[in-house]
Amino acid sequence: MIDTVGRVLFTEEQIIKRARELGREIAEDYNGEPIYMVCTLRGAVVWMADMMKNIPNDVEIDFIMASSYGSGTISSGSVNIKKDLEGDISGKNVLIIEDIVDTGITLSHLKKHLEKKGPKSVKICTLLDKPSRRIADVKADYTGFSIDNLFVIGYGLDYDQKYRNLPYISYIEG
Ligand code: 5GP
């Protein structure tokens, strides 16, 4: 079956501009303190690269992978950590870099998982947010763009592992 890709929702230029704005906000909020950036694999890698270049604080980076097993279109709430952090985050300011918050189930689980490791703080920076889909009580501290209920692709986000390399955000028409 051939996928129908929709129009461009956000260009690379728009995303980079937003990363710069959020980077400034983050630098101000953390007041020169070091930040431990945790990228959620795999969708957030492109956004992570943009964000880390725009945060002037001392930055460490790490990666985590969670997978949720849903029944149908709604996640069941069962989230599995497939790849955990390499480093020790105790006493550190953790900033989760996420691609998209949909139901929020994955992220709320991830946040709790990281909080158990004794960090000083855990905040969330997401490229995209679909607030109308939220089930879990979780809110990003920094959001690139809020969108309607579309299945978005590109800029790291996939559809069946395809389209991650698109240098813009689009969606699959369904
Ligand atoms: P949640 O637990 O918030 O429902 O799901 C979050 C994860 O589902 C995201 O990190 C992402 O991997 C995937 N996801 C949710 N919505 C979309 C979407 O519109 N496009 C893509 N490519 N992935 C999505």
Tab-separated table of C-alpha atoms and ligand atoms in Angstrom:
chain	number	residue	atom	x	y	z
A	1	MET	CA	0.000	0.000	0.000
A	2	ILE	CA	1.254	3.476	-0.813
A	3	ASP	CA	1.234	5.958	2.074
A	4	THR	CA	-0.307	9.361	1.454
A	5	VAL	CA	1.929	12.009	2.925
A	6	GLY	CA	0.212	15.288	3.789
A	7	ARG	CA	1.489	18.850	3.511
A	8	VAL	CA	4.428	20.240	5.434
A	9	LEU	CA	3.321	21.239	8.942
A	10	PHE	CA	6.654	22.620	10.193
A	11	THR	CA	9.761	23.346	8.157
A	12	GLU	CA	13.307	22.777	9.377
A	13	GLU	CA	13.733	26.558	9.667
A	14	GLN	CA	10.663	26.871	11.906
A	15	ILE	CA	11.842	24.010	14.110
A	16	ILE	CA	15.374	25.381	14.474
A	17	LYS	CA	13.991	28.820	15.332
A	18	ARG	CA	11.790	27.251	18.026
A	19	ALA	CA	14.751	25.251	19.397
A	20	ARG	CA	16.680	28.526	19.765
A	21	GLU	CA	13.787	30.133	21.657
A	22	LEU	CA	13.372	27.161	23.980
A	23	GLY	CA	17.146	26.931	24.491
A	24	ARG	CA	17.176	30.524	25.730
A	25	GLU	CA	14.239	29.833	28.064
A	26	ILE	CA	15.925	26.694	29.434
A	27	ALA	CA	19.250	28.475	29.972
A	28	GLU	CA	17.440	31.152	31.963
A	29	ASP	CA	15.398	28.669	34.035
A	30	TYR	CA	18.396	26.512	34.990
A	31	ASN	CA	20.463	29.556	35.884
A	32	GLY	CA	23.840	28.189	34.745
A	33	GLU	CA	23.415	24.767	36.376
A	34	PRO	CA	24.546	21.668	34.440
A	35	ILE	CA	21.845	19.715	32.605
A	36	TYR	CA	21.660	15.959	32.003
A	37	MET	CA	19.790	15.599	28.721
A	38	VAL	CA	17.993	12.280	28.198
A	39	CYS	CA	16.945	11.580	24.617
A	40	THR	CA	14.120	9.113	24.085
A	41	LEU	CA	14.983	6.685	21.303
A	42	ARG	CA	14.445	6.703	18.490
A	43	GLY	CA	12.100	9.498	17.531
A	44	ALA	CA	13.740	12.332	19.473
A	45	VAL	CA	17.283	12.133	18.070
A	46	VAL	CA	16.935	14.942	15.530
A	47	TRP	CA	15.244	17.264	18.034
A	48	MET	CA	17.882	16.342	20.649
A	49	ALA	CA	20.627	17.488	18.274
A	50	ASP	CA	18.856	20.828	17.775
A	51	MET	CA	18.180	21.362	21.472
A	52	MET	CA	21.654	20.467	22.744
A	53	LYS	CA	23.264	22.983	20.372
A	54	ASN	CA	21.035	25.700	21.773
A	55	ILE	CA	21.652	25.141	25.482
A	56	PRO	CA	24.824	26.929	26.626
A	57	ASN	CA	24.948	25.228	30.084
A	58	ASP	CA	27.294	22.287	30.740
A	59	VAL	CA	25.434	19.396	29.167
A	60	GLU	CA	25.730	15.618	29.446
A	61	ILE	CA	23.723	13.437	27.104
A	62	ASP	CA	22.248	9.972	27.516
A	63	PHE	CA	19.654	7.822	25.799
A	64	ILE	CA	16.694	5.764	26.944
A	65	MET	CA	14.219	3.598	25.066
A	66	ALA	CA	10.741	2.739	26.244
A	67	SER	CA	8.113	0.775	24.431
A	68	SER	CA	4.483	0.626	25.271
A	69	TYR	CA	2.337	-2.310	24.431
A	70	GLY	CA	-1.138	-1.154	23.627
A	71	SER	CA	-4.351	-2.880	22.755
A	72	GLY	CA	-5.659	-1.159	19.669
A	73	THR	CA	-4.941	2.530	19.358
A	74	ILE	CA	-4.826	3.307	23.067
A	75	SER	CA	-1.759	2.297	25.053
A	76	SER	CA	-2.580	-0.274	27.709
A	77	GLY	CA	-0.441	1.514	30.254
A	78	SER	CA	2.135	-1.241	30.274
A	79	VAL	CA	5.455	0.419	29.498
A	80	ASN	CA	8.718	-1.431	29.213
A	81	ILE	CA	12.215	0.105	29.449
A	82	LYS	CA	14.084	-1.499	26.547
A	83	LYS	CA	17.288	0.458	27.041
A	84	ASP	CA	18.116	2.258	30.265
A	85	LEU	CA	20.515	5.148	30.933
A	86	GLU	CA	24.268	4.547	30.912
A	87	GLY	CA	25.110	7.263	33.457
A	88	ASP	CA	24.266	8.100	37.071
A	89	ILE	CA	21.698	10.895	37.409
A	90	SER	CA	21.566	11.177	41.199
A	91	GLY	CA	21.560	14.827	42.229
A	92	LYS	CA	21.434	16.014	38.631
A	93	ASN	CA	19.004	18.169	36.655
A	94	VAL	CA	17.466	15.787	34.132
A	95	LEU	CA	15.831	17.152	31.003
A	96	ILE	CA	13.938	14.525	29.010
A	97	ILE	CA	13.963	15.287	25.292
A	98	GLU	CA	10.861	13.729	23.728
A	99	ASP	CA	9.569	13.669	20.154
A	100	ILE	CA	5.839	13.788	20.834
A	101	VAL	CA	3.478	13.518	23.782
A	102	ASP	CA	0.318	11.730	22.713
A	103	THR	CA	-1.616	9.926	25.490
A	104	GLY	CA	1.293	10.733	27.805
A	105	ILE	CA	1.378	7.168	29.126
A	106	THR	CA	4.939	6.465	27.967
A	107	LEU	CA	6.270	9.752	29.279
A	108	SER	CA	4.597	9.571	32.688
A	109	HIS	CA	6.086	6.108	33.165
A	110	LEU	CA	9.496	7.296	32.000
A	111	LYS	CA	9.412	10.286	34.319
A	112	LYS	CA	8.584	8.076	37.329
A	113	HIS	CA	11.320	5.633	36.307
A	114	LEU	CA	13.904	8.442	36.239
A	115	GLU	CA	12.641	10.038	39.473
A	116	LYS	CA	13.395	6.759	41.290
A	117	LYS	CA	17.083	7.245	40.461
A	118	GLY	CA	17.318	10.284	42.770
A	119	PRO	CA	17.861	13.213	40.399
A	120	LYS	CA	17.683	16.803	41.634
A	121	SER	CA	14.913	17.544	39.112
A	122	VAL	CA	13.207	16.016	36.082
A	123	LYS	CA	11.752	18.237	33.373
A	124	ILE	CA	10.416	17.490	29.903
A	125	CYS	CA	11.082	19.182	26.577
A	126	THR	CA	8.985	17.866	23.689
A	127	LEU	CA	9.064	18.803	20.018
A	128	LEU	CA	5.333	18.152	19.579
A	129	ASP	CA	2.296	17.847	21.815
A	130	LYS	CA	-1.155	16.458	21.034
A	131	PRO	CA	-3.052	17.744	24.103
A	132	SER	CA	-6.429	16.487	22.864
A	133	ARG	CA	-5.197	12.884	23.194
A	134	ARG	CA	-3.931	13.050	26.767
A	135	ILE	CA	-4.832	10.245	29.152
A	136	ALA	CA	-1.992	10.272	31.691
A	137	ASP	CA	-1.498	13.274	33.932
A	138	VAL	CA	1.750	14.562	32.479
A	139	LYS	CA	2.705	17.936	31.069
A	140	ALA	CA	5.792	19.015	29.194
A	141	ASP	CA	7.701	21.944	30.683
A	142	TYR	CA	8.857	23.044	27.238
A	143	THR	CA	6.861	22.403	24.048
A	144	GLY	CA	7.963	23.098	20.481
A	145	PHE	CA	4.528	23.027	18.880
A	146	SER	CA	1.031	21.853	19.847
A	147	ILE	CA	-0.826	20.031	17.087
A	148	ASP	CA	-4.207	18.523	16.348
A	149	ASN	CA	-4.782	14.804	16.333
A	150	LEU	CA	-2.718	13.873	13.274
A	151	PHE	CA	-0.239	11.035	12.810
A	152	VAL	CA	2.903	13.037	12.205
A	153	ILE	CA	6.095	11.910	10.503
A	154	GLY	CA	9.527	13.299	9.713
A	155	TYR	CA	12.258	15.006	11.729
A	156	GLY	CA	12.910	11.733	13.570
A	157	LEU	CA	9.304	10.519	13.686
A	158	ASP	CA	8.455	7.376	11.753
A	159	TYR	CA	5.630	5.463	10.191
A	160	ASP	CA	6.680	1.820	10.149
A	161	GLN	CA	10.319	2.945	10.533
A	162	LYS	CA	10.078	5.123	7.406
A	163	TYR	CA	10.216	8.929	7.033
A	164	ARG	CA	12.494	9.624	10.024
A	165	ASN	CA	14.912	11.349	7.629
A	166	LEU	CA	12.470	13.938	6.284
A	167	PRO	CA	13.916	17.375	7.168
A	168	TYR	CA	10.427	18.683	8.065
A	169	ILE	CA	7.276	17.510	9.850
A	170	SER	CA	4.377	16.222	7.828
A	171	TYR	CA	1.643	13.657	8.478
A	172	ILE	CA	0.095	10.533	7.074
A	173	GLU	CA	-3.356	11.066	5.650
A	174	GLY	CA	-5.680	8.384	6.841
B	1	5GP	P1	2.079	8.092	24.318
B	1	5GP	O1	2.517	7.145	25.384
B	1	5GP	O2	2.198	9.533	24.697
B	1	5GP	O3	0.692	7.756	23.825
B	1	5GP	O4	2.987	7.782	23.058
B	1	5GP	C1	4.164	8.432	22.823
B	1	5GP	C2	4.935	7.775	21.706
B	1	5GP	O5	4.073	7.287	20.662
B	1	5GP	C3	5.796	8.842	21.060
B	1	5GP	O6	7.024	8.977	21.737
B	1	5GP	C4	5.913	8.328	19.651
B	1	5GP	O7	6.958	7.389	19.572
B	1	5GP	C5	4.580	7.621	19.397
B	1	5GP	N1	3.636	8.539	18.711
B	1	5GP	C6	2.544	9.141	19.236
B	1	5GP	N2	1.933	9.925	18.326
B	1	5GP	C7	2.665	9.822	17.195
B	1	5GP	C8	2.552	10.408	15.893
B	1	5GP	O8	1.662	11.206	15.562
B	1	5GP	N3	3.519	10.061	14.990
B	1	5GP	C9	4.530	9.204	15.278
B	1	5GP	N4	5.408	8.926	14.309
B	1	5GP	N5	4.668	8.634	16.495
B	1	5GP	C10	3.749	8.950	17.443
